[in-house]
Structures are given as C-alpha cells and as structure tokens.
Amino acid sequence: MRRFLISCAAGCLACSTAFAAPAAVDDSVAFNATMAHLDKGGSSLYYGSCRAELAKVQELLGDLCGSSADVKPEMRQLLQGILAAVRILHLEAIQAMGSSTKQLPDGLTAYRSYLYTGNSSLPGVLFDLSGRENWAMQLPAQLPESTRLAFEYRFDFSAAWNSLVKEFAASAELSPEIKAIPAQLEAACRTAAGVELSALLKTLSGTWSLVVVSADPTVSPLPMLRLSMPDRDGVLFKLLQEKGGLQLTQKSAGRYSVVGLPLPVIPELVTANGTLTFYSDARLESMLKGGLMQSPTFRGYLAGIPARGLGFFYVNIDQPIWNLLVMQVEEPMIAGFLQKVPPPVFCSVTTREKDGFASTTRSNWNISSSSISTMAILSGILLPALNGAKEKAQALSPQPGASVPQAPAVQP
C-alpha cells in the first residue's frame, strides 16, 4: 500500500504539468508574478495556489489533534508535531508555485520553477538559514571537466538557530519536553565540545562548498574531494585538533598534512581567510582552475545559469557509476527505464527574487510528463499485484522437506 500511494502520488504530480489558470481574482498577482519567471513556449507549464491548500491542511490537523476521539495519543502527538513544524517554519509564506519545461536547441532541457512568497522580509527558520540575498558564486568558474558533484551554498546557522529557539518557546502545540530540547542541545555542546553552541554556529555561518572529482585510476581509485567551510573565529579548527583526534603535521603557514589515516594518499587541511578547507588529494587544489565552462561537452549546462544566487548545484554521473546504481534497483520496470536513459547531468542555481524564489536548471534528461506519469501509475497498480501474486505462489509452493499432499483416489 505504501508503495502504491507513493507511485500514484508521483503519477498525479507528473500529470499535473498542464497549464492551470488562477482560481480566483485574489490570486492574479501571484499568478502573474509566477508566470513571469517561467518559459511559456515549452512542453509543460504548471501553476498551483498553495495558500488555500495549506490552510485546509492546518485546519484538518487542528481538528484531528483536538476533537477527534478516534485518533490514538501517539498519532495525536505526531499530528501536533507536524502542525507545529508548519507554523515554526512559516510554510504559509509560500503562496503559489509554478514550473516549466522547455527543450533547447543544443539537445538539453531547461527546467524553471518558482515559489511565490510576495514578501521581501520573510520570517522563519528556513528564510534565516538561506534565502535573504543573492551573492556572486565562485565555484562554477573553478570546476574541472572531470567534476562529478559540486555545490556551493551560504548558510546563516546562527540566525536560523535564534529563530528556532524563539519559535519553540512561543509554540502552543509543543509539549514542555519538546520545548526543552534547545537548552539540552546547548548544554550538550558545552559539555562535549567545550564551546558555546552560539559561538560554534556563528563561526560556521558563511559559504559552504563541496567538489568531488574523478581521480586517475592508475594512481588512486578513490575520487578526489574538496570540502570548504567557514571558520571565522578558528573554533572549528581548534575542535578538530583537540576533540577530533586528527594527527596534523604542519607543512607551511596555514597548511597541514593529515597523517595516520588508512588512505593511499595523504589529505591536507588548509586554513586561510577565515575558511577551513579539506583536500582528500593535494592534486585537486591545482585542478580547480576552471575547464568546465570551456568544455565542448559540458559547457552547455552552465549556459544561461545566473552568476549570482543563493546556491549552485551540479551533478554528473559517469557511465560506470550509473551502471552500478541501476544494478541496485530491484523493480524490473524501473530498472528497464533507467537502462534506456543516459547517465544524468544536472546544473542548477537558485536565486532570491523580489517576491519569491526562482530555480534554473539545465539537464540532458527530458523528463516528459506522459512517460513519468505512465510509469508511476503502472508501478502503483501493477507492482503491488505482482508482489501479492508472488507471495501467494510462495505460500502455496511446498517447502523443502515437507510432505506433498496426495490427491484423493477416484472411485470407479
């Protein structure tokens, strides 16, 4: 049943990629603002109003939590937690959403999506964490052609934590035990790390980035990795030295070799300009000089991508890894579909707009609504039936060592 519901939900979502007009006059502003960020000449265009639906969900959860006698106490607590999360995260700020798909001349597909909020000063934990303003991203221009995974985002953990603590204290749905969790986390950080949680979150607030690059298999089969994170006050580096158990050998000012790890290469740790950067292979540092934007094979994925935004994401799965992933899929129908499509490449940037959030993505996958919805609905209907038939057949088949019942003799 769970698999059926998930599959049918995916099918309904895919089938909904048809153009929908605003449901009411009051929704026209959200409709126009959303459509202004989407491609109108593509293969699919979708718009949906979120405010009314979310209000209905909140009303339903409130009724189930308060008045329904059929709801078990454990389920009531879960529903109260969901209702509190919706209010704490201020999901009601998302009033409308839309998406579009457009085939590009270079064989790629452009996906655009938009969340309309209609408010430049958004409250809540999610918007404090990441979503206040666009900034010039550095990573896209540095990626080599052999990049398999990369992202760059700016987080403000300190502001998000302060908002979370205030929302917990003001929430009427949360129990006293749940409201005490922030104080317990602060005490645990103070005891385990010897530092105030507020100071740790402050030093970790800033730009985070990750790059994974295919390695030379003749030298090392492991991919090369670079993880860069903010450490403005040096608190994180001090924790790694004192609590992390790393064996660091200083090579030069701000550069250390991480020794004692069971790896074929010696990783490096670099501290500079309030940033802590970990290199699993020192060769990667010299490789991050660009190349992806000039690549004749992959530069199309970065064409038209905004230079400023809230975050950048890139994934490029090569054929050997894709084959291994497909082999792990147990459902024959889905595995057969994945075998027919190329290894996916996605490049996406999210931007903060005046009245919402926009996402621009380019990919080699042309995910048409008809194929996805058909596969999802068939999966939801056929697969549970096939599994049920398989289970019945196994139950009826004789077990090893069991006696097989004989048919009654026919009397002449």
mmCIF file with all atom_site columns, N, CA, C and O in Angstrom, residues 210-239:
data_model
loop_
_atom_site.group_PDB
_atom_site.id
_atom_site.type_symbol
_atom_site.label_atom_id
_atom_site.label_alt_id
_atom_site.label_comp_id
_atom_site.label_asym_id
_atom_site.label_entity_id
_atom_site.label_seq_id
_atom_site.pdbx_PDB_ins_code
_atom_site.Cartn_x
_atom_site.Cartn_y
_atom_site.Cartn_z
_atom_site.occupancy
_atom_site.B_iso_or_equiv
_atom_site.pdbx_formal_charge
_atom_site.auth_seq_id
_atom_site.auth_comp_id
_atom_site.auth_asym_id
_atom_site.auth_atom_id
_atom_site.pdbx_PDB_model_num
ATOM 1   N N  . LEU A 1 210 ? 31.357 21.983 -1.779  1.00 0.00 ? 210 LEU A N  1
ATOM 2   C CA . LEU A 1 210 ? 31.863 20.621 -1.908  1.00 0.00 ? 210 LEU A CA 1
ATOM 3   C C  . LEU A 1 210 ? 32.132 20.344 -3.374  1.00 0.00 ? 210 LEU A C  1
ATOM 4   O O  . LEU A 1 210 ? 31.319 20.684 -4.234  1.00 0.00 ? 210 LEU A O  1
ATOM 5   N N  . VAL A 1 211 ? 33.272 19.722 -3.653  1.00 0.00 ? 211 VAL A N  1
ATOM 6   C CA . VAL A 1 211 ? 33.629 19.331 -5.015  1.00 0.00 ? 211 VAL A CA 1
ATOM 7   C C  . VAL A 1 211 ? 34.128 17.888 -4.973  1.00 0.00 ? 211 VAL A C  1
ATOM 8   O O  . VAL A 1 211 ? 34.994 17.550 -4.156  1.00 0.00 ? 211 VAL A O  1
ATOM 9   N N  . VAL A 1 212 ? 33.581 17.032 -5.831  1.00 0.00 ? 212 VAL A N  1
ATOM 10  C CA . VAL A 1 212 ? 34.036 15.653 -5.979  1.00 0.00 ? 212 VAL A CA 1
ATOM 11  C C  . VAL A 1 212 ? 34.448 15.467 -7.428  1.00 0.00 ? 212 VAL A C  1
ATOM 12  O O  . VAL A 1 212 ? 33.647 15.690 -8.343  1.00 0.00 ? 212 VAL A O  1
ATOM 13  N N  . VAL A 1 213 ? 35.700 15.049 -7.648  1.00 0.00 ? 213 VAL A N  1
ATOM 14  C CA . VAL A 1 213 ? 36.281 14.938 -8.980  1.00 0.00 ? 213 VAL A CA 1
ATOM 15  C C  . VAL A 1 213 ? 36.755 13.505 -9.195  1.00 0.00 ? 213 VAL A C  1
ATOM 16  O O  . VAL A 1 213 ? 37.289 12.871 -8.276  1.00 0.00 ? 213 VAL A O  1
ATOM 17  N N  . SER A 1 214 ? 36.559 12.998 -10.402 1.00 0.00 ? 214 SER A N  1
ATOM 18  C CA . SER A 1 214 ? 37.059 11.658 -10.736 1.00 0.00 ? 214 SER A CA 1
ATOM 19  C C  . SER A 1 214 ? 38.579 11.642 -10.662 1.00 0.00 ? 214 SER A C  1
ATOM 20  O O  . SER A 1 214 ? 39.247 12.530 -11.196 1.00 0.00 ? 214 SER A O  1
ATOM 21  N N  . ALA A 1 215 ? 39.099 10.627 -10.007 1.00 0.00 ? 215 ALA A N  1
ATOM 22  C CA . ALA A 1 215 ? 40.536 10.501 -9.853  1.00 0.00 ? 215 ALA A CA 1
ATOM 23  C C  . ALA A 1 215 ? 41.137 9.690  -10.998 1.00 0.00 ? 215 ALA A C  1
ATOM 24  O O  . ALA A 1 215 ? 40.431 9.018  -11.758 1.00 0.00 ? 215 ALA A O  1
ATOM 25  N N  . ASP A 1 216 ? 42.435 9.758  -11.112 1.00 0.00 ? 216 ASP A N  1
ATOM 26  C CA . ASP A 1 216 ? 43.157 8.942  -12.079 1.00 0.00 ? 216 ASP A CA 1
ATOM 27  C C  . ASP A 1 216 ? 43.223 7.514  -11.540 1.00 0.00 ? 216 ASP A C  1
ATOM 28  O O  . ASP A 1 216 ? 43.861 7.258  -10.515 1.00 0.00 ? 216 ASP A O  1
ATOM 29  N N  . PRO A 1 217 ? 42.544 6.546  -12.167 1.00 0.00 ? 217 PRO A N  1
ATOM 30  C CA . PRO A 1 217 ? 42.506 5.189  -11.606 1.00 0.00 ? 217 PRO A CA 1
ATOM 31  C C  . PRO A 1 217 ? 43.872 4.528  -11.542 1.00 0.00 ? 217 PRO A C  1
ATOM 32  O O  . PRO A 1 217 ? 44.061 3.582  -10.777 1.00 0.00 ? 217 PRO A O  1
ATOM 33  N N  . THR A 1 218 ? 44.848 5.002  -12.330 1.00 0.00 ? 218 THR A N  1
ATOM 34  C CA . THR A 1 218 ? 46.181 4.420  -12.270 1.00 0.00 ? 218 THR A CA 1
ATOM 35  C C  . THR A 1 218 ? 46.928 4.837  -11.020 1.00 0.00 ? 218 THR A C  1
ATOM 36  O O  . THR A 1 218 ? 47.895 4.184  -10.627 1.00 0.00 ? 218 THR A O  1
ATOM 37  N N  . VAL A 1 219 ? 46.506 5.950  -10.406 1.00 0.00 ? 219 VAL A N  1
ATOM 38  C CA . VAL A 1 219 ? 47.161 6.437  -9.192  1.00 0.00 ? 219 VAL A CA 1
ATOM 39  C C  . VAL A 1 219 ? 46.364 6.058  -7.951  1.00 0.00 ? 219 VAL A C  1
ATOM 40  O O  . VAL A 1 219 ? 46.905 5.535  -6.979  1.00 0.00 ? 219 VAL A O  1
ATOM 41  N N  . SER A 1 220 ? 45.050 6.329  -7.978  1.00 0.00 ? 220 SER A N  1
ATOM 42  C CA . SER A 1 220 ? 44.199 6.026  -6.842  1.00 0.00 ? 220 SER A CA 1
ATOM 43  C C  . SER A 1 220 ? 42.778 5.824  -7.354  1.00 0.00 ? 220 SER A C  1
ATOM 44  O O  . SER A 1 220 ? 42.279 6.637  -8.135  1.00 0.00 ? 220 SER A O  1
ATOM 45  N N  . PRO A 1 221 ? 42.105 4.759  -6.939  1.00 0.00 ? 221 PRO A N  1
ATOM 46  C CA . PRO A 1 221 ? 40.728 4.544  -7.402  1.00 0.00 ? 221 PRO A CA 1
ATOM 47  C C  . PRO A 1 221 ? 39.718 5.449  -6.719  1.00 0.00 ? 221 PRO A C  1
ATOM 48  O O  . PRO A 1 221 ? 38.577 5.538  -7.159  1.00 0.00 ? 221 PRO A O  1
ATOM 49  N N  . LEU A 1 222 ? 40.119 6.109  -5.630  1.00 0.00 ? 222 LEU A N  1
ATOM 50  C CA . LEU A 1 222 ? 39.193 6.939  -4.876  1.00 0.00 ? 222 LEU A CA 1
ATOM 51  C C  . LEU A 1 222 ? 38.999 8.286  -5.557  1.00 0.00 ? 222 LEU A C  1
ATOM 52  O O  . LEU A 1 222 ? 39.952 8.870  -6.074  1.00 0.00 ? 222 LEU A O  1
ATOM 53  N N  . PRO A 1 223 ? 37.784 8.821  -5.565  1.00 0.00 ? 223 PRO A N  1
ATOM 54  C CA . PRO A 1 223 ? 37.580 10.166 -6.106  1.00 0.00 ? 223 PRO A CA 1
ATOM 55  C C  . PRO A 1 223 ? 38.246 11.202 -5.220  1.00 0.00 ? 223 PRO A C  1
ATOM 56  O O  . PRO A 1 223 ? 38.447 10.986 -4.024  1.00 0.00 ? 223 PRO A O  1
ATOM 57  N N  . MET A 1 224 ? 38.600 12.333 -5.810  1.00 0.00 ? 224 MET A N  1
ATOM 58  C CA . MET A 1 224 ? 39.200 13.429 -5.059  1.00 0.00 ? 224 MET A CA 1
ATOM 59  C C  . MET A 1 224 ? 38.100 14.358 -4.559  1.00 0.00 ? 224 MET A C  1
ATOM 60  O O  . MET A 1 224 ? 37.142 14.641 -5.279  1.00 0.00 ? 224 MET A O  1
ATOM 61  N N  . LEU A 1 225 ? 38.274 14.843 -3.341  1.00 0.00 ? 225 LEU A N  1
ATOM 62  C CA . LEU A 1 225 ? 37.229 15.618 -2.681  1.00 0.00 ? 225 LEU A CA 1
ATOM 63  C C  . LEU A 1 225 ? 37.815 16.874 -2.069  1.00 0.00 ? 225 LEU A C  1
ATOM 64  O O  . LEU A 1 225 ? 38.906 16.848 -1.477  1.00 0.00 ? 225 LEU A O  1
ATOM 65  N N  . ARG A 1 226 ? 37.066 17.965 -2.218  1.00 0.00 ? 226 ARG A N  1
ATOM 66  C CA . ARG A 1 226 ? 37.400 19.197 -1.503  1.00 0.00 ? 226 ARG A CA 1
ATOM 67  C C  . ARG A 1 226 ? 36.162 19.687 -0.771  1.00 0.00 ? 226 ARG A C  1
ATOM 68  O O  . ARG A 1 226 ? 35.108 19.870 -1.376  1.00 0.00 ? 226 ARG A O  1
ATOM 69  N N  . LEU A 1 227 ? 36.301 19.885 0.522   1.00 0.00 ? 227 LEU A N  1
ATOM 70  C CA . LEU A 1 227 ? 35.222 20.409 1.351   1.00 0.00 ? 227 LEU A CA 1
ATOM 71  C C  . LEU A 1 227 ? 35.707 21.699 1.987   1.00 0.00 ? 227 LEU A C  1
ATOM 72  O O  . LEU A 1 227 ? 36.704 21.710 2.705   1.00 0.00 ? 227 LEU A O  1
ATOM 73  N N  . SER A 1 228 ? 35.011 22.788 1.708   1.00 0.00 ? 228 SER A N  1
ATOM 74  C CA . SER A 1 228 ? 35.379 24.092 2.246   1.00 0.00 ? 228 SER A CA 1
ATOM 75  C C  . SER A 1 228 ? 34.238 24.614 3.092   1.00 0.00 ? 228 SER A C  1
ATOM 76  O O  . SER A 1 228 ? 33.077 24.593 2.668   1.00 0.00 ? 228 SER A O  1
ATOM 77  N N  . MET A 1 229 ? 34.572 25.072 4.292   1.00 0.00 ? 229 MET A N  1
ATOM 78  C CA . MET A 1 229 ? 33.548 25.564 5.217   1.00 0.00 ? 229 MET A CA 1
ATOM 79  C C  . MET A 1 229 ? 34.080 26.772 5.975   1.00 0.00 ? 229 MET A C  1
ATOM 80  O O  . MET A 1 229 ? 35.288 26.917 6.171   1.00 0.00 ? 229 MET A O  1
ATOM 81  N N  . PRO A 1 230 ? 33.191 27.659 6.389   1.00 0.00 ? 230 PRO A N  1
ATOM 82  C CA . PRO A 1 230 ? 33.648 28.844 7.129   1.00 0.00 ? 230 PRO A CA 1
ATOM 83  C C  . PRO A 1 230 ? 34.124 28.477 8.525   1.00 0.00 ? 230 PRO A C  1
ATOM 84  O O  . PRO A 1 230 ? 33.614 27.555 9.154   1.00 0.00 ? 230 PRO A O  1
ATOM 85  N N  . ASP A 1 231 ? 35.114 29.223 8.982   1.00 0.00 ? 231 ASP A N  1
ATOM 86  C CA . ASP A 1 231 ? 35.652 29.072 10.344  1.00 0.00 ? 231 ASP A CA 1
ATOM 87  C C  . ASP A 1 231 ? 36.236 30.422 10.747  1.00 0.00 ? 231 ASP A C  1
ATOM 88  O O  . ASP A 1 231 ? 37.435 30.569 10.946  1.00 0.00 ? 231 ASP A O  1
ATOM 89  N N  . ARG A 1 232 ? 35.355 31.407 10.869  1.00 0.00 ? 232 ARG A N  1
ATOM 90  C CA . ARG A 1 232 ? 35.792 32.792 11.015  1.00 0.00 ? 232 ARG A CA 1
ATOM 91  C C  . ARG A 1 232 ? 36.636 33.024 12.264  1.00 0.00 ? 232 ARG A C  1
ATOM 92  O O  . ARG A 1 232 ? 37.589 33.787 12.247  1.00 0.00 ? 232 ARG A O  1
ATOM 93  N N  . ASP A 1 233 ? 36.278 32.357 13.352  1.00 0.00 ? 233 ASP A N  1
ATOM 94  C CA . ASP A 1 233 ? 36.992 32.566 14.608  1.00 0.00 ? 233 ASP A CA 1
ATOM 95  C C  . ASP A 1 233 ? 37.953 31.433 14.952  1.00 0.00 ? 233 ASP A C  1
ATOM 96  O O  . ASP A 1 233 ? 38.507 31.407 16.062  1.00 0.00 ? 233 ASP A O  1
ATOM 97  N N  . GLY A 1 234 ? 38.138 30.486 14.050  1.00 0.00 ? 234 GLY A N  1
ATOM 98  C CA . GLY A 1 234 ? 39.045 29.385 14.306  1.00 0.00 ? 234 GLY A CA 1
ATOM 99  C C  . GLY A 1 234 ? 38.534 28.366 15.305  1.00 0.00 ? 234 GLY A C  1
ATOM 100 O O  . GLY A 1 234 ? 39.297 27.498 15.748  1.00 0.00 ? 234 GLY A O  1
ATOM 101 N N  . VAL A 1 235 ? 37.253 28.423 15.650  1.00 0.00 ? 235 VAL A N  1
ATOM 102 C CA . VAL A 1 235 ? 36.696 27.499 16.643  1.00 0.00 ? 235 VAL A CA 1
ATOM 103 C C  . VAL A 1 235 ? 36.671 26.076 16.101  1.00 0.00 ? 235 VAL A C  1
ATOM 104 O O  . VAL A 1 235 ? 37.013 25.118 16.810  1.00 0.00 ? 235 VAL A O  1
ATOM 105 N N  . LEU A 1 236 ? 36.310 25.921 14.846  1.00 0.00 ? 236 LEU A N  1
ATOM 106 C CA . LEU A 1 236 ? 36.226 24.582 14.262  1.00 0.00 ? 236 LEU A CA 1
ATOM 107 C C  . LEU A 1 236 ? 37.603 23.925 14.174  1.00 0.00 ? 236 LEU A C  1
ATOM 108 O O  . LEU A 1 236 ? 37.747 22.734 14.489  1.00 0.00 ? 236 LEU A O  1
ATOM 109 N N  . PHE A 1 237 ? 38.601 24.681 13.754  1.00 0.00 ? 237 PHE A N  1
ATOM 110 C CA . PHE A 1 237 ? 39.953 24.117 13.655  1.00 0.00 ? 237 PHE A CA 1
ATOM 111 C C  . PHE A 1 237 ? 40.461 23.693 15.036  1.00 0.00 ? 237 PHE A C  1
ATOM 112 O O  . PHE A 1 237 ? 41.099 22.643 15.183  1.00 0.00 ? 237 PHE A O  1
ATOM 113 N N  . LYS A 1 238 ? 40.153 24.462 16.041  1.00 0.00 ? 238 LYS A N  1
ATOM 114 C CA . LYS A 1 238 ? 40.563 24.119 17.400  1.00 0.00 ? 238 LYS A CA 1
ATOM 115 C C  . LYS A 1 238 ? 39.863 22.846 17.865  1.00 0.00 ? 238 LYS A C  1
ATOM 116 O O  . LYS A 1 238 ? 40.489 21.976 18.503  1.00 0.00 ? 238 LYS A O  1
ATOM 117 N N  . LEU A 1 239 ? 38.585 22.692 17.522  1.00 0.00 ? 239 LEU A N  1
ATOM 118 C CA . LEU A 1 239 ? 37.859 21.480 17.901  1.00 0.00 ? 239 LEU A CA 1
ATOM 119 C C  . LEU A 1 239 ? 38.432 20.258 17.198  1.00 0.00 ? 239 LEU A C  1
ATOM 120 O O  . LEU A 1 239 ? 38.523 19.179 17.792  1.00 0.00 ? 239 LEU A O  1
#
